[in-house]
Tab-separated table of C-alpha atoms and ligand atoms in Angstrom:
chain	number	residue	atom	x	y	z
V	18	MET	CA	13.566	129.070	18.642
V	19	ARG	CA	12.132	126.893	21.333
V	20	SER	CA	8.507	127.280	20.133
V	21	LEU	CA	9.470	126.492	16.543
V	22	VAL	CA	11.212	123.314	17.654
V	23	LEU	CA	8.126	122.354	19.631
V	24	ILE	CA	5.789	122.923	16.711
V	25	LEU	CA	7.977	120.869	14.397
V	26	ALA	CA	8.095	118.084	16.931
V	27	LEU	CA	4.293	117.955	16.999
V	28	VAL	CA	3.934	117.544	13.227
V	29	PRO	CA	3.964	113.835	12.429
V	30	LEU	CA	6.879	112.730	10.296
V	31	TRP	CA	4.666	111.590	7.408
V	32	ARG	CA	3.249	115.129	7.022
V	33	LEU	CA	6.729	116.648	6.827
V	34	HIS	CA	7.629	114.238	4.059
V	35	ALA	CA	4.223	114.946	2.476
V	36	GLN	CA	4.133	111.410	1.142
V	37	GLU	CA	0.829	109.903	0.228
V	38	ALA	CA	-0.082	106.915	2.314
V	39	ILE	CA	-1.066	103.434	1.238
V	40	THR	CA	-4.623	103.002	2.531
V	41	ALA	CA	-5.680	99.494	3.571
V	42	THR	CA	-9.334	98.686	4.232
V	43	ILE	CA	-10.046	95.621	6.364
V	44	ASP	CA	-13.595	94.661	7.336
V	45	LEU	CA	-13.612	92.252	10.286
V	46	ARG	CA	-17.418	91.968	10.057
V	47	ASP	CA	-16.989	90.064	6.785
V	48	GLN	CA	-15.374	86.696	7.586
V	49	ARG	CA	-16.600	84.526	4.719
V	50	ASN	CA	-14.829	81.146	4.665
V	51	ASP	CA	-12.714	82.266	7.622
V	52	ARG	CA	-10.928	84.765	5.379
V	53	LEU	CA	-10.562	88.540	5.368
V	54	GLU	CA	-10.926	90.632	2.211
V	55	VAL	CA	-8.252	93.319	1.945
V	56	GLU	CA	-8.203	96.355	-0.348
V	57	LEU	CA	-5.175	98.618	-0.717
V	58	ILE	CA	-5.441	102.031	-2.388
V	59	VAL	CA	-1.972	102.788	-3.700
V	60	PRO	CA	-0.462	106.243	-4.371
V	61	PRO	CA	1.538	106.751	-7.602
V	62	LEU	CA	4.754	104.692	-7.345
V	63	GLY	CA	6.203	105.364	-10.827
V	64	ASP	CA	6.090	103.287	-14.020
V	65	ALA	CA	8.915	100.838	-13.296
V	66	PRO	CA	7.947	97.226	-12.513
V	67	LEU	CA	6.919	96.737	-8.872
V	68	VAL	CA	7.079	93.838	-6.446
V	69	PHE	CA	4.279	93.564	-3.879
V	70	ALA	CA	5.066	91.316	-0.922
V	71	LEU	CA	4.048	90.008	2.441
V	72	PRO	CA	6.923	89.428	4.868
V	73	ARG	CA	8.804	86.177	4.873
V	74	ILE	CA	9.846	87.031	8.424
V	75	VAL	CA	9.372	89.901	10.888
V	76	PRO	CA	11.564	91.429	13.623
V	77	GLY	CA	11.731	89.369	16.823
V	78	ILE	CA	11.212	86.100	14.902
V	79	TYR	CA	14.213	84.052	13.820
V	80	GLY	CA	12.572	81.508	11.513
V	81	ALA	CA	10.910	82.007	8.110
V	82	MET	CA	7.112	82.194	8.401
V	83	ASP	CA	6.215	83.047	4.770
V	84	HIS	CA	3.164	85.132	5.615
V	85	GLY	CA	2.342	85.266	1.896
V	86	ARG	CA	1.311	81.595	2.097
V	87	LEU	CA	-2.040	82.686	3.569
V	88	VAL	CA	-2.814	85.084	0.697
V	89	GLY	CA	-5.030	84.313	-2.312
V	90	SER	CA	-7.007	85.924	-5.177
V	91	MET	CA	-4.475	88.718	-5.718
V	92	GLU	CA	-5.709	91.298	-8.247
V	93	ALA	CA	-4.522	94.754	-9.336
V	94	PHE	CA	-6.568	97.546	-10.983
V	95	ASP	CA	-6.022	100.979	-12.463
V	96	GLY	CA	-8.103	104.055	-11.583
V	97	ASN	CA	-10.804	103.059	-14.095
V	98	GLY	CA	-11.215	99.626	-12.575
V	99	HIS	CA	-9.401	97.833	-15.406
V	100	PRO	CA	-7.274	94.875	-14.288
V	101	LEU	CA	-3.482	95.167	-14.478
V	102	PRO	CA	-1.187	92.144	-14.895
V	103	ILE	CA	0.132	90.720	-11.602
V	104	GLN	CA	2.041	87.424	-11.284
V	105	ARG	CA	3.094	85.460	-8.250
V	106	ILE	CA	6.912	85.105	-8.138
V	107	ASP	CA	7.151	82.977	-5.001
V	108	VAL	CA	5.138	82.242	-1.880
V	109	ASP	CA	5.505	85.797	-0.540
V	110	ARG	CA	5.863	88.028	-3.619
V	111	TRP	CA	3.911	89.240	-6.667
V	112	ARG	CA	5.334	91.130	-9.661
V	113	LEU	CA	3.560	93.957	-11.469
V	114	PRO	CA	5.488	94.196	-14.779
V	115	SER	CA	3.656	97.328	-16.019
V	116	PRO	CA	2.096	99.145	-13.065
V	117	GLN	CA	1.229	102.346	-15.005
V	118	GLY	CA	-1.943	103.768	-13.466
V	119	LEU	CA	-1.951	101.300	-10.561
V	120	HIS	CA	-4.626	102.384	-8.094
V	121	ARG	CA	-5.935	99.387	-6.191
V	122	ILE	CA	-4.834	95.917	-5.067
V	123	THR	CA	-7.272	93.382	-3.623
V	124	TYR	CA	-6.715	89.960	-2.091
V	125	SER	CA	-8.006	87.688	0.630
V	126	VAL	CA	-6.095	86.239	3.594
V	127	ASP	CA	-6.587	83.178	5.755
V	128	ASP	CA	-5.711	83.272	9.448
V	129	GLY	CA	-2.526	81.593	10.684
V	130	TRP	CA	-4.199	79.529	13.409
V	131	GLU	CA	-7.733	78.707	14.472
V	132	GLU	CA	-7.175	78.386	18.204
V	133	PHE	CA	-4.153	78.775	20.481
V	134	ASP	CA	-3.768	75.219	21.746
V	135	ILE	CA	-0.702	73.272	22.880
V	136	ARG	CA	0.025	72.091	19.318
V	137	PHE	CA	3.593	73.131	18.612
V	138	SER	CA	6.220	72.515	15.992
V	139	VAL	CA	9.688	73.963	15.552
V	140	GLY	CA	9.670	77.195	13.592
V	141	ASN	CA	6.031	77.838	14.404
V	142	TYR	CA	5.825	81.352	15.826
V	143	ARG	CA	2.106	81.873	16.326
V	144	SER	CA	2.601	85.214	18.079
V	145	SER	CA	3.622	86.640	14.679
V	146	GLU	CA	0.362	85.424	13.121
V	147	GLY	CA	-3.224	85.600	14.314
V	148	THR	CA	-6.751	84.284	14.262
V	149	VAL	CA	-9.961	85.634	12.774
V	150	LYS	CA	-13.183	84.658	14.520
V	151	PRO	CA	-16.470	86.453	15.148
V	152	GLY	CA	-15.704	86.434	18.899
V	153	ALA	CA	-12.179	87.872	18.697
V	154	VAL	CA	-9.468	88.771	16.216
V	155	VAL	CA	-5.720	88.658	16.897
V	156	LEU	CA	-4.284	90.818	14.130
V	157	ASN	CA	-0.628	91.009	13.177
V	158	HIS	CA	-0.549	93.417	10.230
V	159	ASN	CA	2.286	91.477	8.571
V	160	THR	CA	-0.202	88.662	7.847
V	161	VAL	CA	-2.852	90.953	6.348
V	162	VAL	CA	-1.231	94.055	4.818
V	163	GLY	CA	1.621	93.897	2.293
V	164	TYR	CA	4.312	96.316	1.144
V	165	PHE	CA	5.985	97.298	-2.119
V	166	GLU	CA	9.681	96.420	-2.209
V	167	GLY	CA	11.739	99.601	-1.983
V	168	HIS	CA	8.731	101.547	-0.659
V	169	GLU	CA	8.639	100.199	2.912
V	170	HIS	CA	9.115	103.760	4.223
V	171	LEU	CA	5.698	104.886	2.892
V	172	PRO	CA	3.096	105.713	5.558
V	173	TYR	CA	-0.007	103.567	5.936
V	174	THR	CA	-3.596	104.416	6.781
V	175	ILE	CA	-5.649	101.503	8.095
V	176	GLU	CA	-9.429	101.768	7.718
V	177	LEU	CA	-10.677	99.091	10.099
V	178	LYS	CA	-14.317	98.031	10.257
V	179	LYS	CA	-15.277	95.928	13.265
V	180	PRO	CA	-18.382	94.795	15.181
V	181	ALA	CA	-19.661	97.640	17.378
V	182	THR	CA	-19.448	95.271	20.365
V	183	HIS	CA	-15.647	94.921	19.970
V	184	TYR	CA	-12.822	97.130	21.204
V	185	ALA	CA	-9.631	97.409	19.127
V	186	ALA	CA	-6.672	97.416	21.528
V	187	THR	CA	-3.310	98.489	20.069
V	188	SER	CA	-0.536	101.055	20.485
V	189	LEU	CA	-1.002	102.143	16.851
V	190	PRO	CA	-2.081	105.823	16.806
V	191	ARG	CA	-5.804	106.207	16.026
V	192	MET	CA	-6.960	109.219	14.009
V	193	TYR	CA	-10.712	108.664	13.980
V	194	GLU	CA	-13.151	106.361	15.722
V	195	ASN	CA	-16.886	105.948	15.358
V	196	GLY	CA	-18.562	102.753	16.598
V	197	GLU	CA	-17.787	100.280	13.847
V	198	ALA	CA	-15.086	102.284	12.030
V	199	ILE	CA	-11.594	103.253	13.166
V	200	THR	CA	-8.807	104.925	11.203
V	201	PHE	CA	-5.221	104.250	12.252
V	202	ASN	CA	-2.017	105.822	10.935
V	203	ALA	CA	1.413	104.221	10.744
V	204	SER	CA	4.496	106.193	9.723
V	205	SER	CA	5.995	103.261	7.763
V	206	TYR	CA	5.503	99.564	7.090
V	207	ARG	CA	7.902	98.774	9.964
V	208	HIS	CA	5.793	100.940	12.308
V	209	LEU	CA	2.616	99.169	11.167
V	210	VAL	CA	4.074	95.699	11.751
V	211	ASP	CA	5.369	96.836	15.161
V	212	ASN	CA	1.807	97.388	16.430
V	213	PRO	CA	-0.419	94.287	16.588
V	214	MET	CA	-4.080	94.485	17.618
V	215	LEU	CA	-6.504	92.504	19.725
V	216	ILE	CA	-10.089	93.177	18.663
V	217	ALA	CA	-12.652	91.662	21.034
V	218	PRO	CA	-15.383	92.603	23.525
V	219	ALA	CA	-13.673	94.967	25.964
V	220	ASP	CA	-11.857	93.254	28.848
V	221	THR	CA	-9.335	95.916	29.770
V	222	ALA	CA	-7.554	97.458	32.746
V	223	HIS	CA	-5.428	100.595	32.931
V	224	ILE	CA	-2.320	100.990	35.040
V	225	ARG	CA	-1.459	104.668	35.434
V	226	LEU	CA	1.830	105.434	37.161
V	227	PRO	CA	3.742	108.746	37.172
V	228	ASP	CA	6.202	107.542	34.515
V	229	ILE	CA	4.131	105.071	32.470
V	230	ASN	CA	0.584	104.388	31.259
V	231	VAL	CA	-0.158	100.743	30.564
V	232	LEU	CA	-3.241	99.292	28.906
V	233	VAL	CA	-3.871	95.623	29.661
V	234	ALA	CA	-6.287	94.257	27.037
V	235	CYS	CA	-7.347	90.635	27.357
V	236	HIS	CA	-9.564	88.097	25.706
V	237	SER	CA	-10.330	84.706	27.190
V	238	THR	CA	-12.208	82.313	24.913
V	239	THR	CA	-14.058	81.187	28.071
V	240	GLY	CA	-15.816	84.566	28.034
V	241	GLN	CA	-14.594	85.322	31.550
V	242	PRO	CA	-12.944	88.705	32.170
V	243	ILE	CA	-9.304	88.334	33.260
V	244	ALA	CA	-7.790	91.803	32.687
V	245	GLN	CA	-8.228	93.044	36.263
V	246	SER	CA	-6.436	90.050	37.804
V	247	VAL	CA	-3.676	90.170	35.157
V	248	ALA	CA	-3.169	93.914	35.763
V	249	LYS	CA	-2.686	93.211	39.490
V	250	GLU	CA	0.372	91.136	38.521
V	251	ILE	CA	1.734	93.588	35.955
V	252	ARG	CA	1.701	96.572	38.353
V	253	PRO	CA	4.403	95.132	40.695
V	254	LEU	CA	6.274	93.831	37.645
V	255	LEU	CA	6.649	97.424	36.404
V	256	ALA	CA	7.971	98.494	39.828
V	257	ASP	CA	10.477	95.610	39.804
V	258	GLN	CA	11.636	96.447	36.289
V	259	ARG	CA	12.034	100.133	37.105
V	260	ALA	CA	14.192	99.298	40.126
V	261	TYR	CA	16.164	96.651	38.228
V	262	LEU	CA	16.863	99.073	35.360
V	263	GLY	CA	18.281	101.711	37.692
V	264	GLY	CA	15.183	103.843	38.302
V	265	THR	CA	13.713	104.509	34.858
V	266	LEU	CA	11.425	102.589	32.542
V	267	PRO	CA	12.282	102.579	28.839
V	268	VAL	CA	8.791	103.563	27.536
V	269	LYS	CA	5.964	105.902	28.599
V	270	ASP	CA	2.977	104.162	26.990
V	271	TYR	CA	2.653	100.447	26.625
V	272	THR	CA	-0.037	97.901	25.755
V	273	PHE	CA	-0.205	94.263	26.805
V	274	LEU	CA	-2.427	92.231	24.468
V	275	ILE	CA	-3.265	88.926	26.126
V	276	TYR	CA	-5.205	86.116	24.468
V	277	HIS	CA	-6.183	83.135	26.614
V	278	ASN	CA	-7.606	79.769	25.633
V	279	PRO	CA	-8.084	76.950	28.169
V	280	SER	CA	-5.853	73.931	27.640
V	281	ASP	CA	-7.752	70.793	26.646
V	282	VAL	CA	-4.873	68.520	27.701
V	283	GLU	CA	-4.664	68.135	31.449
V	284	GLY	CA	-1.415	69.357	32.957
V	285	SER	CA	-0.260	70.980	29.709
V	286	THR	CA	0.191	74.700	29.405
V	287	MET	CA	1.808	76.893	26.789
V	288	GLY	CA	2.678	80.559	26.471
V	289	ASP	CA	4.048	82.505	23.536
V	290	GLY	CA	4.921	86.185	23.311
V	291	LEU	CA	6.282	88.601	20.751
V	292	GLU	CA	7.815	91.893	21.749
V	293	HIS	CA	7.240	95.255	20.079
V	294	SER	CA	8.419	98.809	20.807
V	295	ALA	CA	5.190	99.854	22.545
V	296	SER	CA	3.358	96.577	23.106
V	297	THR	CA	3.594	92.850	23.602
V	298	LEU	CA	1.278	90.161	22.324
V	299	VAL	CA	0.980	87.242	24.761
V	300	LEU	CA	-0.795	83.987	23.832
V	301	LEU	CA	-1.680	81.606	26.646
V	302	CYS	CA	-3.054	78.073	26.639
V	303	MET	CA	-3.782	77.007	30.228
V	304	PRO	CA	-6.666	76.430	32.649
V	305	LEU	CA	-8.797	79.435	33.576
V	306	ASP	CA	-6.954	79.791	36.860
V	307	PRO	CA	-6.341	83.490	37.645
V	308	ALA	CA	-3.267	82.687	39.777
V	309	MET	CA	-1.685	80.514	37.059
V	310	ILE	CA	-2.476	83.062	34.342
V	311	ALA	CA	-1.059	85.881	36.468
V	312	ARG	CA	2.173	83.912	37.156
V	313	SER	CA	2.634	83.114	33.460
V	314	VAL	CA	1.957	86.706	32.455
V	315	TYR	CA	4.565	87.906	34.976
V	316	GLY	CA	7.214	85.636	33.407
V	317	ILE	CA	6.363	86.253	29.748
V	318	ALA	CA	5.581	89.959	30.165
V	319	SER	CA	8.842	90.411	32.074
V	320	HIS	CA	10.918	88.919	29.232
V	321	GLU	CA	9.000	90.767	26.498
V	322	PHE	CA	9.039	94.115	28.309
V	323	PHE	CA	12.831	93.878	28.790
V	324	HIS	CA	13.016	93.570	24.988
V	325	THR	CA	12.154	97.294	24.793
V	326	ILE	CA	15.886	97.689	25.584
V	327	LEU	CA	17.391	94.669	23.782
V	328	PRO	CA	16.989	94.694	20.814
V	329	LEU	CA	14.284	97.359	20.358
V	330	SER	CA	16.567	100.154	21.605
V	331	VAL	CA	20.132	98.765	21.548
V	332	HIS	CA	20.762	96.760	18.365
V	333	SER	CA	23.024	96.353	15.367
V	334	GLU	CA	22.643	97.747	11.843
V	335	GLU	CA	21.143	94.419	10.731
V	336	ILE	CA	18.087	95.111	12.895
V	337	GLU	CA	17.950	98.885	12.311
V	338	HIS	CA	17.696	98.349	8.525
V	339	TYR	CA	15.398	95.366	8.518
V	340	ASP	CA	14.706	93.383	5.335
V	341	PHE	CA	11.306	91.640	5.583
V	342	ASN	CA	12.230	89.086	2.926
V	343	THR	CA	15.889	88.197	3.528
V	344	PRO	CA	17.037	89.781	6.782
V	345	HIS	CA	20.740	89.812	7.569
V	346	MET	CA	21.108	88.058	10.878
V	347	SER	CA	23.158	89.778	13.563
V	348	ARG	CA	25.880	87.862	15.463
V	349	HIS	CA	24.427	88.941	18.780
V	350	LEU	CA	21.298	86.934	19.545
V	351	TRP	CA	23.115	85.958	22.773
V	352	LEU	CA	22.566	89.628	23.736
V	353	TYR	CA	19.023	90.167	22.370
V	354	GLU	CA	17.512	86.912	23.632
V	355	GLY	CA	20.118	85.592	26.105
V	356	MET	CA	20.521	88.818	28.070
V	357	THR	CA	16.781	89.579	27.961
V	358	GLU	CA	16.046	86.137	29.391
V	359	TYR	CA	18.832	86.584	31.962
V	360	PHE	CA	17.247	89.859	33.125
V	361	ALA	CA	13.867	88.106	33.453
V	362	MET	CA	15.531	85.240	35.390
V	363	HIS	CA	17.735	87.458	37.592
V	364	MET	CA	15.231	90.220	38.432
V	365	PRO	CA	12.982	88.259	40.850
V	366	ILE	CA	15.867	87.360	43.193
V	367	LYS	CA	17.580	90.734	42.778
V	368	GLN	CA	14.345	92.516	43.722
V	369	GLY	CA	13.770	90.226	46.686
V	370	ARG	CA	10.819	88.274	45.270
V	371	GLN	CA	12.567	84.897	45.244
V	372	SER	CA	14.803	82.864	47.559
V	373	VAL	CA	18.332	81.766	46.591
V	374	GLU	CA	17.040	78.161	46.439
V	375	GLU	CA	14.195	79.085	44.058
V	376	PHE	CA	16.604	81.004	41.842
V	377	LEU	CA	19.130	78.138	41.768
V	378	GLY	CA	16.262	75.784	40.846
V	379	VAL	CA	15.561	77.849	37.721
V	380	VAL	CA	19.277	77.981	36.838
V	381	GLN	CA	19.852	74.241	37.252
V	382	GLU	CA	16.925	73.492	34.929
V	383	LYS	CA	18.487	75.734	32.270
V	384	ILE	CA	21.846	73.946	32.699
V	385	ARG	CA	20.145	70.544	32.406
V	386	MET	CA	18.441	71.553	29.144
V	387	MET	CA	21.557	73.285	27.748
V	388	ARG	CA	23.502	70.027	28.057
V	389	LYS	CA	21.205	68.462	25.434
V	390	PHE	CA	22.569	70.906	22.841
V	391	PRO	CA	25.969	70.534	21.149
V	392	ASP	CA	28.774	72.965	22.084
V	393	ASP	CA	30.705	72.811	18.820
V	394	ILE	CA	29.116	75.860	17.208
V	395	PRO	CA	29.974	79.297	18.688
V	396	LEU	CA	26.887	81.293	19.681
V	397	THR	CA	27.855	84.207	17.409
V	398	ASP	CA	28.000	81.852	14.381
V	399	LEU	CA	24.736	80.204	15.405
V	400	SER	CA	23.171	83.654	15.630
V	401	GLN	CA	23.981	84.383	11.985
V	402	GLN	CA	22.561	80.988	11.004
V	403	ALA	CA	19.502	81.251	13.266
V	404	MET	CA	16.991	80.912	10.418
V	405	GLU	CA	18.578	77.705	9.087
V	406	ARG	CA	19.427	76.231	12.505
V	407	GLN	CA	15.940	76.269	14.043
V	408	ASP	CA	16.849	73.024	15.845
V	409	GLN	CA	19.505	74.961	17.819
V	410	TYR	CA	17.685	78.261	18.242
V	411	TYR	CA	16.266	77.507	21.694
V	412	ASN	CA	19.802	77.330	23.082
V	413	PHE	CA	19.925	81.153	23.096
V	414	TYR	CA	17.477	80.977	26.045
V	415	LEU	CA	19.697	78.368	27.734
V	416	LYS	CA	23.380	78.745	26.857
V	417	GLY	CA	22.890	82.399	25.842
V	418	THR	CA	21.267	83.141	29.190
V	419	LEU	CA	23.791	81.121	31.218
V	420	PHE	CA	26.641	82.868	29.408
V	421	CYS	CA	25.162	86.217	30.517
V	422	MET	CA	25.036	84.856	34.068
V	423	GLY	CA	28.765	83.998	33.825
V	424	LEU	CA	29.447	87.449	32.397
V	425	ASP	CA	27.550	89.038	35.299
V	426	ILE	CA	29.641	87.109	37.850
V	427	ALA	CA	32.887	87.943	35.978
V	428	LEU	CA	31.998	91.653	35.829
V	429	ARG	CA	31.158	91.695	39.558
V	430	GLU	CA	34.422	89.911	40.347
V	431	HIS	CA	36.438	92.444	38.316
V	432	SER	CA	34.789	95.450	39.974
V	433	ASN	CA	34.679	94.403	43.640
V	434	GLY	CA	30.959	93.776	43.182
V	435	ALA	CA	30.104	97.272	41.898
V	436	TYR	CA	29.466	96.607	38.206
V	437	GLY	CA	27.332	93.873	36.612
V	438	VAL	CA	25.372	93.312	33.410
V	439	GLN	CA	22.624	95.705	34.573
V	440	ARG	CA	25.152	98.571	34.474
V	441	LEU	CA	26.721	97.235	31.274
V	442	VAL	CA	23.368	97.374	29.468
V	443	GLN	CA	22.769	100.911	30.809
V	444	ASP	CA	26.196	101.885	29.430
V	445	LEU	CA	25.325	100.313	26.062
V	446	GLN	CA	22.093	102.360	26.074
V	447	ARG	CA	24.206	105.496	26.443
V	448	GLU	CA	26.392	104.442	23.490
V	449	TYR	CA	23.606	103.270	21.186
V	450	GLY	CA	19.868	103.587	20.669
V	451	PRO	CA	17.149	103.900	18.023
V	452	GLY	CA	18.730	105.523	14.985
V	453	LYS	CA	22.205	104.791	16.410
V	454	PRO	CA	22.848	101.089	15.832
V	455	PHE	CA	26.189	99.402	16.522
V	456	LYS	CA	28.267	97.635	13.911
V	457	ASP	CA	28.020	93.911	14.562
V	458	GLU	CA	31.789	93.386	14.486
V	459	GLU	CA	32.497	96.310	16.836
V	460	LEU	CA	30.317	95.324	19.792
V	461	PHE	CA	32.952	93.255	21.640
V	462	ALA	CA	35.507	96.096	21.333
V	463	THR	CA	32.946	98.527	22.789
V	464	ILE	CA	32.201	96.213	25.716
V	465	ALA	CA	35.956	95.721	26.296
V	466	ARG	CA	36.446	99.518	26.302
V	467	LEU	CA	33.637	99.900	28.865
V	468	THR	CA	34.703	97.022	31.109
V	469	GLY	CA	38.322	96.033	30.445
V	470	PRO	CA	40.378	93.702	28.225
V	471	ASP	CA	39.754	90.635	30.430
V	472	ILE	CA	36.035	90.879	29.704
V	473	GLY	CA	36.820	91.295	26.003
V	474	ALA	CA	38.772	88.014	26.172
V	475	PHE	CA	35.871	86.408	28.077
V	476	LEU	CA	33.438	87.319	25.265
V	477	GLN	CA	35.880	86.081	22.628
V	478	ARG	CA	36.452	82.754	24.390
V	479	HIS	CA	32.826	81.857	25.115
V	480	LEU	CA	30.961	83.444	22.206
V	481	ASN	CA	33.348	83.450	19.221
V	482	GLU	CA	34.845	80.006	19.856
V	483	PRO	CA	33.247	76.615	20.544
V	484	SER	CA	32.990	76.576	24.327
V	485	VAL	CA	31.632	74.382	27.093
V	486	LEU	CA	30.515	76.954	29.665
V	487	PRO	CA	32.569	76.442	32.877
V	488	VAL	CA	29.523	76.827	35.123
V	489	LYS	CA	31.122	74.824	37.960
V	490	GLU	CA	34.039	77.269	38.024
V	491	TRP	CA	31.701	80.279	37.968
V	492	PHE	CA	29.568	78.923	40.810
V	493	ALA	CA	32.659	78.193	42.924
V	494	LYS	CA	33.379	81.938	42.982
V	495	VAL	CA	29.981	82.627	44.595
V	496	GLY	CA	29.919	79.626	46.964
V	497	VAL	CA	27.559	77.347	45.020
V	498	THR	CA	28.279	73.698	44.177
V	499	ILE	CA	26.828	71.329	41.568
V	500	ASP	CA	26.241	67.755	42.770
V	501	GLU	CA	26.380	64.610	40.606
V	502	HIS	CA	22.667	64.956	39.724
V	503	GLY	CA	23.189	68.506	38.462
V	504	SER	CA	21.509	70.091	41.504
V	505	LEU	CA	22.865	73.426	42.728
V	506	HIS	CA	23.437	74.058	46.442
V	507	PRO	CA	24.841	77.021	48.351
V	508	VAL	CA	27.938	75.792	50.270
V	509	SER	CA	27.386	75.630	54.021
V	510	ARG	CA	30.439	77.717	54.983
V	511	PRO	CA	31.197	80.236	52.223
V	512	THR	CA	34.396	82.261	52.472
V	513	ALA	CA	34.123	86.002	53.028
V	514	ALA	CA	35.023	86.577	49.358
V	515	GLN	CA	32.322	84.132	48.174
V	516	ARG	CA	29.752	85.775	50.422
V	517	ARG	CA	30.628	89.258	49.187
V	518	LEU	CA	30.505	88.288	45.519
V	519	ARG	CA	27.233	86.374	45.903
V	520	ALA	CA	25.640	89.322	47.724
V	521	ALA	CA	26.761	91.691	44.954
V	522	TRP	CA	25.461	89.300	42.290
V	523	LEU	CA	22.104	88.316	43.800
V	524	GLY	CA	21.526	90.866	46.529
V	525	ALA	CA	20.925	87.828	48.749
Z	19	ZN	ZN1	12.605	87.161	23.488
């Protein structure tokens, strides 16, 4: 039966289901008025009224973006080219009251931003949007291609037309390619949205290692190639992540899409990234300084690549069954964002790339910023209200991350140094994974079963109740003090117990 299993595994899922795809045609060569014209050919979807939509929000983003706001001139036609009624219900959705014979939908879309500069406002997640210019296109499909409510599982075929001079970098599987035309297939709307594209004159580098192939595709608006220097930084990052994760990387093929624009404000830089299962889109606004770009990419790429575990592999039902219009927010953003950021913060010292002093400098800055946020709302409650409480959201990268640091120290203390959050996350990967989400309310019980009731109480106290994190107490266990200015210092004569615990925690 082995050969039969193999053959089945090679047949793409959408063929087995024999479902007709929605075919979207996008011509990047036609950018009249800075807009793209989109045509969708729609398979029969029945005679009941339909709702066509663009996402209000996408996975990895915790604030409403209303991607439908960029859409105009929506029209629907039957197979004979006769218009069918279609009415806008709200900013993101259109209703087709009598879609009998529906064959084609056409509309135009504006781009979300013109240039990636240091302009920034709360709730503005530019890595979920894109820009359309003759020189380069950053394409997030959720801003260009829509879905029919209740039919998000349908496969998509993307017929992309582009200038022959441009290369389309993406992890989306390509079926056909010929100069100016490429055909891509996605197994569902979720799969399509999970694979952004950078379409620009080729500036690419490949990193081929025994366990992973990585494409680094870049575009700098300066016209200078940067991919080779960026790839030099990503190669050791992959080695560090493999070691940090216990010897294996979570994916085999991965694409970094990196868009760079020089900052026009001296001394100001900005980076933004959005994680996906097989790629990350990184937006950078900073001087064309290869060393600075490489350093920023290391930090952002590190965080985003760790997301392939949390939440892209280990996550709750809320994320597994994602609703693009009104997603149910999980209680565990402290895990998805806090732990991911803790891994990115902890890895450099753990892998010997940073001194204790450098590491403590990063931690003390997070503590300083955390203290600007109120402590009266438990992080699990804040997680469920993330979309409404955009003013508090950033605290997941501060308090969420510092909580994970405290959890790491507590776990090490309870296990004579043997077990920390790295092992905990590996254990969670054994319990859960894609297609096997956890129930939001059961996660703490699972962690308590894996680690002990004291850790269960620790989670309850600091995540389910309003809590001021006792960082001073945690640092005392590892021989670190906080002075009156908030600076962290290793104590000059640590006890043997402090030394042992610090070595287990930091490897230093
Ligand atoms: Zn993140």
